[in-house]
mmCIF file of C-alpha atoms in Angstrom:
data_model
loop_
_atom_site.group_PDB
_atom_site.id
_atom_site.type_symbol
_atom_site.label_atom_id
_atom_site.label_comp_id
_atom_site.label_asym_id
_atom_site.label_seq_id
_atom_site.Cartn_x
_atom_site.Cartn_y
_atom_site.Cartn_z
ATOM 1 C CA UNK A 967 -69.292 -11.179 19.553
ATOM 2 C CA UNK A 968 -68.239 -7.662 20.016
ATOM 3 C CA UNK A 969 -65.783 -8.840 22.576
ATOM 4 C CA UNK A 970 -64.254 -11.754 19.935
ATOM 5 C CA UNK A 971 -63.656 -8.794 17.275
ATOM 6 C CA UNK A 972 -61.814 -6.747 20.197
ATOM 7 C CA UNK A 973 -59.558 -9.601 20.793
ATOM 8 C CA UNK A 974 -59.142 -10.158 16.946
ATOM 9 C CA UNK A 975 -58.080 -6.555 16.496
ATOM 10 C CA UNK A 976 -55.849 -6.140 19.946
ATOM 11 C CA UNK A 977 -54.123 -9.762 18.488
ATOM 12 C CA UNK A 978 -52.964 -8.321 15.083
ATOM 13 C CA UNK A 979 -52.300 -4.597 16.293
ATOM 14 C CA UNK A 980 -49.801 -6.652 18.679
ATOM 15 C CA UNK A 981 -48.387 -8.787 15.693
ATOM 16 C CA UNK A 982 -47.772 -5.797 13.749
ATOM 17 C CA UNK A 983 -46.009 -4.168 16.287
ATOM 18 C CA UNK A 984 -43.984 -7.436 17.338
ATOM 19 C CA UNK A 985 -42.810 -7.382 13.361
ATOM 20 C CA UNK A 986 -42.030 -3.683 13.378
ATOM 21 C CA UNK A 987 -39.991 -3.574 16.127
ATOM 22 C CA UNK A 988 -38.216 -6.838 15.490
ATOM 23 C CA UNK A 989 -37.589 -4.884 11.585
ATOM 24 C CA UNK A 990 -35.749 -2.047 13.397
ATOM 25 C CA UNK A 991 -33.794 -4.047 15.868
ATOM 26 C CA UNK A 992 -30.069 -4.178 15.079
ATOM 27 C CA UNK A 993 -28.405 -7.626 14.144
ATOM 28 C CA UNK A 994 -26.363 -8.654 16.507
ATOM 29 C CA UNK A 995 -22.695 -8.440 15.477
ATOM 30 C CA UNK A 996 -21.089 -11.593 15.918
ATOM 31 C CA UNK A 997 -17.343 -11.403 15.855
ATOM 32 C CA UNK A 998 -14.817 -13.377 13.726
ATOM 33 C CA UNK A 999 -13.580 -16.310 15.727
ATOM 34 C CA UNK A 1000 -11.044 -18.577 13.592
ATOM 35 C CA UNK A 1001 -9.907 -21.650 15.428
ATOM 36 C CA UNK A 1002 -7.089 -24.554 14.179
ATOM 37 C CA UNK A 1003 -9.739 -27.821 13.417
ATOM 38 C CA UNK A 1004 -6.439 -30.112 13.056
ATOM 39 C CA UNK A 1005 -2.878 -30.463 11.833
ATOM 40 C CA UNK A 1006 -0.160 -32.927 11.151
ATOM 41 C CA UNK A 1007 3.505 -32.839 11.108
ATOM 42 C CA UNK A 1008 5.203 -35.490 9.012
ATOM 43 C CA UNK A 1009 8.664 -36.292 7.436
ATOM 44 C CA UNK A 1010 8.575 -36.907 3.500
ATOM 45 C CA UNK A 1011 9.776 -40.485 2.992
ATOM 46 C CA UNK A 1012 12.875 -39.089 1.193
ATOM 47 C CA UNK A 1013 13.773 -37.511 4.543
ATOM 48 C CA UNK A 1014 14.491 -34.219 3.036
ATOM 49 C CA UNK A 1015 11.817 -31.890 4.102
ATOM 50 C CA UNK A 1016 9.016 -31.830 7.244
ATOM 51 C CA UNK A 1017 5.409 -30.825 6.273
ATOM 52 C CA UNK A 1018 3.214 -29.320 8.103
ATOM 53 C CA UNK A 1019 -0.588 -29.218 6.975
ATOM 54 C CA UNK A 1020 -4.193 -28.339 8.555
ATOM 55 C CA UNK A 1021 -6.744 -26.185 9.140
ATOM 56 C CA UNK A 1022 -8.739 -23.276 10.305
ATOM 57 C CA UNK A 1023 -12.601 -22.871 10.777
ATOM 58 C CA UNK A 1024 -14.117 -19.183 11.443
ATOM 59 C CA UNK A 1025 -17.068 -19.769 13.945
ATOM 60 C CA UNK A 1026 -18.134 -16.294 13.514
ATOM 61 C CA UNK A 1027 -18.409 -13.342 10.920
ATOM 62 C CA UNK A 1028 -15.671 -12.750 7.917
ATOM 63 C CA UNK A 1029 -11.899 -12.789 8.623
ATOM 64 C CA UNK A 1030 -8.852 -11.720 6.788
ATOM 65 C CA UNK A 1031 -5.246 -11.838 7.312
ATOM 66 C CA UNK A 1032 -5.291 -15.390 8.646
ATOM 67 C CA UNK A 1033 -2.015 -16.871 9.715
ATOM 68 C CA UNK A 1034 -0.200 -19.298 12.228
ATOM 69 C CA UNK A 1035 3.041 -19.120 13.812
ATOM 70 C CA UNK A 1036 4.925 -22.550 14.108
ATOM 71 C CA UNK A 1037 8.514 -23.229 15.402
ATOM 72 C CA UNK A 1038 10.079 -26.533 15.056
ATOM 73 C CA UNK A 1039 11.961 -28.013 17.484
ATOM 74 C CA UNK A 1040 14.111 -30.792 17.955
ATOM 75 C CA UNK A 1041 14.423 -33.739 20.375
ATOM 76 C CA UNK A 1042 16.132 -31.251 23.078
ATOM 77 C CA UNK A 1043 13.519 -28.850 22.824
ATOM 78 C CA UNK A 1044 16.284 -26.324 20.625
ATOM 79 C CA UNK A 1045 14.685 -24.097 18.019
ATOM 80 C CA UNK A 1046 15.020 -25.311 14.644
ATOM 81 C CA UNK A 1047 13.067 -22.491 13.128
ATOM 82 C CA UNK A 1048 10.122 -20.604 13.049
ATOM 83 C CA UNK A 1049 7.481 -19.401 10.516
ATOM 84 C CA UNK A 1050 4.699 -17.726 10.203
ATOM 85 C CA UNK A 1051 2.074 -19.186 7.221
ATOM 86 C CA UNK A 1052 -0.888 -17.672 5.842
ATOM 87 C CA UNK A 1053 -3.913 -19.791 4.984
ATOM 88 C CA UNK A 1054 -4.094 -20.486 1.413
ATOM 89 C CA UNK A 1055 -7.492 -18.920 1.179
ATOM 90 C CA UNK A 1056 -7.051 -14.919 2.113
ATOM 91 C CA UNK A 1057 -10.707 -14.074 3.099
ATOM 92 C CA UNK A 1058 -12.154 -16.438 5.221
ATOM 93 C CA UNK A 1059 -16.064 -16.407 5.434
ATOM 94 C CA UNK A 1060 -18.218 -17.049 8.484
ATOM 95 C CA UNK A 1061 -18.802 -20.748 8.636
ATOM 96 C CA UNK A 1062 -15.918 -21.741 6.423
ATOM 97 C CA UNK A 1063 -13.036 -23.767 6.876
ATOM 98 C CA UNK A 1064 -9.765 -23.343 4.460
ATOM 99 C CA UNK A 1065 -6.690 -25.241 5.081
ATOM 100 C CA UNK A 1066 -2.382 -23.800 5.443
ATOM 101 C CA UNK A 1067 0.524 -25.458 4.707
ATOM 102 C CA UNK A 1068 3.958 -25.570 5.338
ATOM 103 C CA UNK A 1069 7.296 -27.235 4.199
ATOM 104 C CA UNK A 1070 10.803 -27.241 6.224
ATOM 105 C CA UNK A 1071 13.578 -28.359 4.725
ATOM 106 C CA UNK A 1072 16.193 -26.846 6.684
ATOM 107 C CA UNK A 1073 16.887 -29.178 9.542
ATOM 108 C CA UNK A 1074 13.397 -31.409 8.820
ATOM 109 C CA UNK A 1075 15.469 -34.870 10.234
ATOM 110 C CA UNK A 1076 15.682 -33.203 13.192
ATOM 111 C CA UNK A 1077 12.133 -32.147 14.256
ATOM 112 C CA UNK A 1078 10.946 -33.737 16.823
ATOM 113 C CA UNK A 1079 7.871 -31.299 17.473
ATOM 114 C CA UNK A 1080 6.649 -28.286 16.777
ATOM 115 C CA UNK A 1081 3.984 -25.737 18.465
ATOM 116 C CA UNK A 1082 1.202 -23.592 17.015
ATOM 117 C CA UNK A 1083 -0.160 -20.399 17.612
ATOM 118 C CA UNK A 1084 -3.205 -18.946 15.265
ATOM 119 C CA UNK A 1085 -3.514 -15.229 14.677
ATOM 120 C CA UNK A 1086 -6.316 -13.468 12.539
ATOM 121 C CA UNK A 1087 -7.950 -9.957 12.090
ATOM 122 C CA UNK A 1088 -11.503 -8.969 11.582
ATOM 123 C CA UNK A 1089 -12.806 -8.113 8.399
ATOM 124 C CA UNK A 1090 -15.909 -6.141 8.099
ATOM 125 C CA UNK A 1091 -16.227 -5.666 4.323
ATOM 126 C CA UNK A 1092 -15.798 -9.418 3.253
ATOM 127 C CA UNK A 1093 -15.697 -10.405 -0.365
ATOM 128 C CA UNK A 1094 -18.451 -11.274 -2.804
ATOM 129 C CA UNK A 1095 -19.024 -15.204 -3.367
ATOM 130 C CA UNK A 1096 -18.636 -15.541 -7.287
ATOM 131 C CA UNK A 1097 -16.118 -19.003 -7.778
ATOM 132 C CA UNK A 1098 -18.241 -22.346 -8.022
ATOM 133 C CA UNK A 1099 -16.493 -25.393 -8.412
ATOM 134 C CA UNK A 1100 -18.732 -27.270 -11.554
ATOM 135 C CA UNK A 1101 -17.544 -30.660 -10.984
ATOM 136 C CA UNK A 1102 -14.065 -32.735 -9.642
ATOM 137 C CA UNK A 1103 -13.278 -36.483 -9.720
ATOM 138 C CA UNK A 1104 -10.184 -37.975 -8.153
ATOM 139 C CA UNK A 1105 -7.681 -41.243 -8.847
ATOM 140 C CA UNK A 1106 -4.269 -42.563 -8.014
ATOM 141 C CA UNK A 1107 -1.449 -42.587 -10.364
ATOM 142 C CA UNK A 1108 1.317 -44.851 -9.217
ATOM 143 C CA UNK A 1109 4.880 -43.704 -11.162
ATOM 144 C CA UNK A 1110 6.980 -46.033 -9.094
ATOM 145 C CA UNK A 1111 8.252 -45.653 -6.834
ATOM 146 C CA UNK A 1112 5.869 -42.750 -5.899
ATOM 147 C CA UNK A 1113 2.232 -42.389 -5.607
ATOM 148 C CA UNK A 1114 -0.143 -39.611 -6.888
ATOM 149 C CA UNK A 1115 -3.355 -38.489 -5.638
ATOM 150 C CA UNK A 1116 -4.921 -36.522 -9.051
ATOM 151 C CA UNK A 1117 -8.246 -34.036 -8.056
ATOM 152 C CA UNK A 1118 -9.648 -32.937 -11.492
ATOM 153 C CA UNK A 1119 -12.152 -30.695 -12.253
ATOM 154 C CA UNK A 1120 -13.954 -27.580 -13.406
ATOM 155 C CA UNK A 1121 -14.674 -24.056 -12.262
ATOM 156 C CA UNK A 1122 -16.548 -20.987 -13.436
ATOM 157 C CA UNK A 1123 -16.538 -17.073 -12.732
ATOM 158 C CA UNK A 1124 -20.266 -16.673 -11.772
ATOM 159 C CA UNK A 1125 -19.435 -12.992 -11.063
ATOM 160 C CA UNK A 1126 -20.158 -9.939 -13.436
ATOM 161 C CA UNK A 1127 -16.853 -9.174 -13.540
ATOM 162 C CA UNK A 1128 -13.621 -10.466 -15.082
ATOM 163 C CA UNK A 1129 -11.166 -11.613 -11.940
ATOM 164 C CA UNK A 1130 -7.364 -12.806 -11.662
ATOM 165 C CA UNK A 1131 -5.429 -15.101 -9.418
ATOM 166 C CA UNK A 1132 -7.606 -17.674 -8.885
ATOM 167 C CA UNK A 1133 -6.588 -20.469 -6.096
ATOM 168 C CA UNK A 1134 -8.167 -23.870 -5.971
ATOM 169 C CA UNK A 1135 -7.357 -26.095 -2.780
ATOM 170 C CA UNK A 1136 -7.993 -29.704 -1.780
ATOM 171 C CA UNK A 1137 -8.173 -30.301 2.305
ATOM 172 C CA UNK A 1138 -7.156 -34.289 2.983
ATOM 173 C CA UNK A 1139 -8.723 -35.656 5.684
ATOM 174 C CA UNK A 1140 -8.091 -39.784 6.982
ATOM 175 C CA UNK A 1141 -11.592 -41.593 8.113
ATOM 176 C CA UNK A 1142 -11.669 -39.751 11.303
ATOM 177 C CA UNK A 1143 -11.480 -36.219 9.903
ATOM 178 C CA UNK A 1144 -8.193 -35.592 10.801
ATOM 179 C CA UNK A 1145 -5.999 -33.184 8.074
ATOM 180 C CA UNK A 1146 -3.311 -35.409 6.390
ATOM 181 C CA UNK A 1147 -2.527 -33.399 3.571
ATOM 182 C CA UNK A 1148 -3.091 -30.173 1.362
ATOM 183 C CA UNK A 1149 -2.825 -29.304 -2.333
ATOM 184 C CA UNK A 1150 -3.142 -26.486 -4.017
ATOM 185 C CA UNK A 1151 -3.399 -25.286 -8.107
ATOM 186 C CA UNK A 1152 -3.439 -21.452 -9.556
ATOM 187 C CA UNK A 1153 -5.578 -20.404 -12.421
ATOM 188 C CA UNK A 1154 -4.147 -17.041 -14.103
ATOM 189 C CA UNK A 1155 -7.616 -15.329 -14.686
ATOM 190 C CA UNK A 1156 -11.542 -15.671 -15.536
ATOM 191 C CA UNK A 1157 -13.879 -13.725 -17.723
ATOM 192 C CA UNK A 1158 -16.920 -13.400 -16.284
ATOM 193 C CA UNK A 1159 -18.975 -16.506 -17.115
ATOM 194 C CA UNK A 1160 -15.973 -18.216 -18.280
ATOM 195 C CA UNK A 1161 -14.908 -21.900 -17.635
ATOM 196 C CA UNK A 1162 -12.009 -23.687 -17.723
ATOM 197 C CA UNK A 1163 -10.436 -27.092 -16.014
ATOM 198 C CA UNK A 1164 -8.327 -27.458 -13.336
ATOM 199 C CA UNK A 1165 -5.499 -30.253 -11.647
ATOM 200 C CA UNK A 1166 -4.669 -30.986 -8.014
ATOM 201 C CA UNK A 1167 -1.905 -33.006 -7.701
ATOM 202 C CA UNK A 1168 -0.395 -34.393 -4.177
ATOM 203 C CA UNK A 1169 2.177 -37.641 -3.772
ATOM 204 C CA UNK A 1170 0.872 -39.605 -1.344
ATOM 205 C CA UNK A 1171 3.651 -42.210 -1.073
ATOM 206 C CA UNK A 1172 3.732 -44.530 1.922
ATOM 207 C CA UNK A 1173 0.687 -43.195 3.315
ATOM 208 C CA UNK A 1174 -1.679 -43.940 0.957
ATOM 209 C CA UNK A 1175 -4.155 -45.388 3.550
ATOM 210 C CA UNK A 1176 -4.777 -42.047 5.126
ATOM 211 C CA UNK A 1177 -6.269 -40.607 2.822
ATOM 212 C CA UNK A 1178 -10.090 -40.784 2.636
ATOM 213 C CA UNK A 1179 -11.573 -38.012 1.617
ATOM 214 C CA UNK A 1180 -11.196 -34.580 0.366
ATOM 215 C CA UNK A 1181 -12.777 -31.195 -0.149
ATOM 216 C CA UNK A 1182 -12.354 -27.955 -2.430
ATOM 217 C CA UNK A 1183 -12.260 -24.413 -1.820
ATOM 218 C CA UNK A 1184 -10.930 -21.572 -3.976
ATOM 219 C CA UNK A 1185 -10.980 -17.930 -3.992
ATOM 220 C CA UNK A 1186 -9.768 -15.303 -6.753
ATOM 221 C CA UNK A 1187 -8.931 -11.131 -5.822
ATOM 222 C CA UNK A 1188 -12.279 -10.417 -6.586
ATOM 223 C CA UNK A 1189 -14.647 -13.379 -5.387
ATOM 224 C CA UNK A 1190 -15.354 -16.139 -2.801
ATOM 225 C CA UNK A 1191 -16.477 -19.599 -3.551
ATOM 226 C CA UNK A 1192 -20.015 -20.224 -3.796
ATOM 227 C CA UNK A 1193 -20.664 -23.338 -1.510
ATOM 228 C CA UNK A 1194 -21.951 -26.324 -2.622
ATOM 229 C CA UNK A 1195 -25.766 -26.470 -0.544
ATOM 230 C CA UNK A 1196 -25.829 -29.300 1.778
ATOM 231 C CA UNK A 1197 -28.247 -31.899 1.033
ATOM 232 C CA UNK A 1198 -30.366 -30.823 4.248
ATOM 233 C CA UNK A 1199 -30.332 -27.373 3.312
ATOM 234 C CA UNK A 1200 -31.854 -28.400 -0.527
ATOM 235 C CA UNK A 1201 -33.863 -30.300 1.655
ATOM 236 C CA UNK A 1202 -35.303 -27.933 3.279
ATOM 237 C CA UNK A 1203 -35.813 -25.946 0.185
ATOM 238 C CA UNK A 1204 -38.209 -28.261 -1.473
ATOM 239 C CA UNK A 1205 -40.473 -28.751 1.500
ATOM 240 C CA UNK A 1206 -40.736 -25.173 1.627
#
Protein backbone atom coordinates (compact mmCIF):
# COMPACT_ATOMS: atom_id res chain seq x y z
CA UNK A 1 0.00 0.00 0.00
CA UNK A 2 2.72 2.24 1.14
CA UNK A 3 4.54 1.48 -2.03
CA UNK A 4 1.13 2.39 -4.34
CA UNK A 5 1.02 5.95 -2.48
CA UNK A 6 4.92 6.37 -3.36
CA UNK A 7 4.19 5.77 -6.92
CA UNK A 8 1.01 8.04 -6.72
CA UNK A 9 3.08 10.89 -5.33
CA UNK A 10 6.49 10.32 -7.59
CA UNK A 11 3.61 10.25 -10.74
CA UNK A 12 2.15 13.76 -10.03
CA UNK A 13 5.47 15.44 -8.63
CA UNK A 14 6.64 14.33 -12.31
CA UNK A 15 3.41 15.81 -14.01
CA UNK A 16 3.87 18.96 -12.30
CA UNK A 17 7.20 19.34 -13.28
CA UNK A 18 6.51 18.11 -17.00
CA UNK A 19 3.79 21.23 -17.00
CA UNK A 20 6.21 23.68 -15.44
CA UNK A 21 8.85 23.26 -17.57
CA UNK A 22 6.82 22.91 -20.73
CA UNK A 23 5.16 26.70 -19.20
CA UNK A 24 8.68 28.21 -19.37
CA UNK A 25 9.83 26.77 -22.62
CA UNK A 26 10.02 29.34 -25.42
CA UNK A 27 7.63 29.01 -28.53
CA UNK A 28 9.30 28.21 -31.25
CA UNK A 29 9.50 31.09 -33.75
CA UNK A 30 8.32 30.04 -36.95
CA UNK A 31 9.27 32.37 -39.74
CA UNK A 32 7.05 34.06 -42.39
CA UNK A 33 7.11 31.98 -45.52
CA UNK A 34 4.71 33.52 -48.35
CA UNK A 35 4.53 31.40 -51.45
CA UNK A 36 2.50 32.22 -55.07
CA UNK A 37 -0.67 29.37 -54.75
CA UNK A 38 -1.55 30.27 -58.59
CA UNK A 39 -1.86 32.89 -61.29
CA UNK A 40 -3.22 33.55 -64.70
CA UNK A 41 -2.34 35.76 -67.49
CA UNK A 42 -5.13 36.58 -69.91
CA UNK A 43 -6.00 39.12 -72.72
CA UNK A 44 -9.40 41.12 -72.14
CA UNK A 45 -11.65 40.19 -75.06
CA UNK A 46 -11.46 43.84 -76.25
CA UNK A 47 -7.74 43.19 -76.77
CA UNK A 48 -6.74 46.30 -75.06
CA UNK A 49 -5.16 45.36 -71.85
CA UNK A 50 -3.38 41.86 -70.33
CA UNK A 51 -4.37 40.89 -66.72
CA UNK A 52 -2.58 39.32 -64.53
CA UNK A 53 -4.28 37.85 -61.26
CA UNK A 54 -3.39 35.27 -58.29
CA UNK A 55 -2.25 34.59 -55.17
CA UNK A 56 -0.08 34.30 -52.17
CA UNK A 57 -0.39 31.99 -49.03
CA UNK A 58 1.98 32.70 -45.83
CA UNK A 59 2.85 29.15 -44.44
CA UNK A 60 4.35 30.67 -41.47
CA UNK A 61 4.08 33.68 -38.95
CA UNK A 62 2.79 37.42 -40.06
CA UNK A 63 4.19 39.17 -43.18
CA UNK A 64 4.15 42.63 -44.51
CA UNK A 65 5.33 44.35 -47.51
CA UNK A 66 4.20 41.59 -49.85
CA UNK A 67 4.90 42.05 -53.51
CA UNK A 68 5.79 40.27 -56.91
CA UNK A 69 7.87 41.29 -59.68
CA UNK A 70 6.47 40.35 -63.22
CA UNK A 71 7.90 41.29 -66.70
CA UNK A 72 6.02 40.62 -69.78
CA UNK A 73 7.43 39.44 -72.66
CA UNK A 74 6.62 38.90 -76.07
CA UNK A 75 6.77 36.02 -78.58
CA UNK A 76 10.73 36.72 -79.05
CA UNK A 77 11.37 36.66 -75.55
CA UNK A 78 11.86 40.97 -75.73
CA UNK A 79 10.83 42.82 -72.60
CA UNK A 80 7.60 44.41 -72.82
CA UNK A 81 7.68 45.71 -69.31
CA UNK A 82 8.06 45.07 -65.89
CA UNK A 83 6.23 45.72 -62.56
CA UNK A 84 6.34 45.20 -59.35
CA UNK A 85 2.57 44.69 -57.50
CA UNK A 86 1.72 44.62 -54.00
CA UNK A 87 -0.92 42.23 -52.70
CA UNK A 88 -4.10 43.91 -52.17
CA UNK A 89 -4.14 42.92 -48.55
CA UNK A 90 -0.92 44.78 -46.75
CA UNK A 91 -0.52 42.51 -43.63
CA UNK A 92 -0.66 39.10 -44.37
CA UNK A 93 -1.40 36.71 -41.35
CA UNK A 94 0.04 33.26 -40.73
CA UNK A 95 -2.21 30.83 -42.48
CA UNK A 96 -3.81 33.31 -44.82
CA UNK A 97 -4.01 33.61 -48.35
CA UNK A 98 -4.83 37.21 -50.11
CA UNK A 99 -4.77 37.60 -53.76
CA UNK A 100 -2.61 40.67 -56.34
CA UNK A 101 -3.49 41.91 -59.42
CA UNK A 102 -2.27 43.46 -62.29
CA UNK A 103 -3.35 45.19 -65.62
CA UNK A 104 -0.98 46.01 -68.80
CA UNK A 105 -2.15 47.92 -71.28
CA UNK A 106 0.87 49.08 -72.86
CA UNK A 107 1.82 46.49 -75.41
CA UNK A 108 -0.90 43.68 -73.84
CA UNK A 109 -1.41 42.16 -77.80
CA UNK A 110 1.90 41.39 -77.65
CA UNK A 111 2.52 39.25 -74.50
CA UNK A 112 3.24 36.15 -75.08
CA UNK A 113 4.48 35.28 -71.40
CA UNK A 114 5.47 36.63 -68.53
CA UNK A 115 7.67 35.43 -65.33
CA UNK A 116 7.19 35.85 -61.58
CA UNK A 117 9.25 36.43 -58.78
CA UNK A 118 7.61 36.87 -55.04
CA UNK A 119 9.32 39.06 -52.48
CA UNK A 120 8.09 39.68 -48.79
CA UNK A 121 9.47 40.90 -45.36
CA UNK A 122 8.84 39.68 -41.90
CA UNK A 123 6.62 41.31 -39.68
CA UNK A 124 6.84 40.75 -36.04
CA UNK A 125 4.17 43.11 -34.67
CA UNK A 126 1.20 41.98 -36.97
CA UNK A 127 -2.13 43.69 -36.82
CA UNK A 128 -5.17 43.10 -34.65
CA UNK A 129 -8.09 40.97 -36.39
CA UNK A 130 -11.20 43.39 -36.01
CA UNK A 131 -13.06 43.28 -39.90
CA UNK A 132 -15.76 40.38 -40.15
CA UNK A 133 -17.48 39.98 -43.22
CA UNK A 134 -21.53 39.57 -41.88
CA UNK A 135 -22.85 38.08 -44.92
CA UNK A 136 -22.26 38.16 -49.15
CA UNK A 137 -24.38 36.64 -51.94
CA UNK A 138 -23.36 36.68 -55.57
CA UNK A 139 -25.26 36.79 -59.29
CA UNK A 140 -24.61 37.55 -62.90
CA UNK A 141 -25.76 40.61 -64.59
CA UNK A 142 -25.59 40.29 -68.33
CA UNK A 143 -25.55 44.17 -69.99
CA UNK A 144 -24.88 42.88 -73.45
CA UNK A 145 -22.62 42.45 -74.72
CA UNK A 146 -20.73 42.07 -71.37
CA UNK A 147 -21.14 39.97 -68.39
CA UNK A 148 -21.01 40.87 -64.63
CA UNK A 149 -20.14 38.85 -61.75
CA UNK A 150 -21.93 41.08 -58.62
CA UNK A 151 -20.46 39.88 -54.79
CA UNK A 152 -22.75 41.75 -52.29
CA UNK A 153 -22.57 41.96 -48.86
CA UNK A 154 -22.01 43.30 -45.37
CA UNK A 155 -19.18 44.10 -42.99
CA UNK A 156 -18.68 45.38 -39.47
CA UNK A 157 -15.79 47.08 -37.34
CA UNK A 158 -15.69 44.55 -34.41
CA UNK A 159 -12.74 46.60 -33.05
CA UNK A 160 -12.89 49.27 -30.17
CA UNK A 161 -11.73 51.67 -32.27
CA UNK A 162 -12.92 53.79 -35.20
CA UNK A 163 -10.63 52.69 -38.48
CA UNK A 164 -10.24 54.09 -42.21
CA UNK A 165 -9.45 52.61 -45.56
CA UNK A 166 -11.11 49.63 -45.49
CA UNK A 167 -10.42 47.02 -48.55
CA UNK A 168 -12.74 44.18 -49.35
CA UNK A 169 -11.45 41.51 -51.99
CA UNK A 170 -13.00 38.58 -53.84
CA UNK A 171 -10.28 35.67 -54.96
CA UNK A 172 -11.92 33.69 -58.24
CA UNK A 173 -11.05 30.40 -58.43
CA UNK A 174 -12.39 27.75 -61.63
CA UNK A 175 -13.44 24.04 -60.22
CA UNK A 176 -9.91 23.06 -59.79
CA UNK A 177 -8.81 25.94 -57.55
CA UNK A 178 -6.98 27.65 -59.94
CA UNK A 179 -7.10 31.88 -59.63
CA UNK A 180 -9.09 33.26 -62.65
CA UNK A 181 -9.85 36.51 -61.45
CA UNK A 182 -9.73 39.27 -58.63
CA UNK A 183 -11.97 42.14 -57.50
CA UNK A 184 -11.63 44.50 -55.23
CA UNK A 185 -14.10 47.48 -53.41
CA UNK A 186 -12.91 50.41 -50.81
CA UNK A 187 -14.97 51.47 -47.89
CA UNK A 188 -13.90 55.15 -46.65
CA UNK A 189 -14.13 54.41 -42.82
CA UNK A 190 -15.91 52.45 -39.78
CA UNK A 191 -16.96 53.47 -36.33
CA UNK A 192 -16.38 51.01 -34.09
CA UNK A 193 -19.37 48.63 -34.13
CA UNK A 194 -20.58 50.16 -37.21
CA UNK A 195 -22.05 48.39 -40.35
CA UNK A 196 -22.51 49.16 -43.63
CA UNK A 197 -22.88 47.20 -47.24
CA UNK A 198 -20.56 46.60 -49.69
CA UNK A 199 -20.28 45.71 -53.91
CA UNK A 200 -17.75 43.59 -55.79
CA UNK A 201 -18.08 43.92 -59.20
CA UNK A 202 -15.86 41.91 -61.97
CA UNK A 203 -16.90 41.40 -65.97
CA UNK A 204 -16.53 38.11 -66.65
CA UNK A 205 -17.24 38.15 -70.40
CA UNK A 206 -16.32 35.12 -72.49
CA UNK A 207 -15.18 33.23 -69.65
CA UNK A 208 -17.98 32.88 -67.72
CA UNK A 209 -17.45 29.08 -67.22
CA UNK A 210 -14.39 29.57 -65.13
CA UNK A 211 -15.63 30.88 -62.61
CA UNK A 212 -16.78 28.67 -59.70
CA UNK A 213 -16.24 29.93 -56.69
CA UNK A 214 -15.05 32.77 -54.69
CA UNK A 215 -13.78 33.99 -51.35
CA UNK A 216 -13.47 37.38 -49.27
CA UNK A 217 -10.86 38.98 -47.40
CA UNK A 218 -10.48 42.61 -46.29
CA UNK A 219 -8.32 44.56 -44.11
CA UNK A 220 -8.56 48.36 -42.89
CA UNK A 221 -5.14 50.55 -41.30
CA UNK A 222 -6.09 49.45 -38.11
CA UNK A 223 -7.51 45.74 -38.27
CA UNK A 224 -7.36 42.26 -39.92
CA UNK A 225 -10.28 40.19 -40.91
CA UNK A 226 -11.67 37.94 -38.47
CA UNK A 227 -11.95 34.49 -40.30
CA UNK A 228 -14.90 32.79 -40.80
CA UNK A 229 -14.30 29.23 -38.38
CA UNK A 230 -14.24 26.25 -40.51
CA UNK A 231 -16.94 23.89 -39.99
CA UNK A 232 -14.34 21.29 -38.43
CA UNK A 233 -12.97 23.75 -36.22
CA UNK A 234 -16.88 24.63 -34.78
CA UNK A 235 -16.82 21.11 -34.82
CA UNK A 236 -14.50 20.57 -32.67
CA UNK A 237 -15.79 23.22 -30.42
CA UNK A 238 -19.01 21.58 -29.55
CA UNK A 239 -17.57 18.19 -28.73
CA UNK A 240 -15.38 19.90 -26.46
Amino acid sequence: MKNCSLLFVLGIMFLLTYVLSSCSVSPVHAAANVVIVSHTGYLHWTGGTYFVVGEVWNQGTTAKDVYVSITYYDASNAVIESDDVYTLIGVVLGGRKVPFWHALDTGAESVHHYNIELHYTEDPIGKPQGIRILSHNSSVVPYPPTNWLYISGQIKNEGPLNTIAIIITATHYNVFGDVVGVSFTAVPSLDSNQVTDFQLVEEITYRESLYHHYELSAESVQYALVPEFPASIVLSLLMM
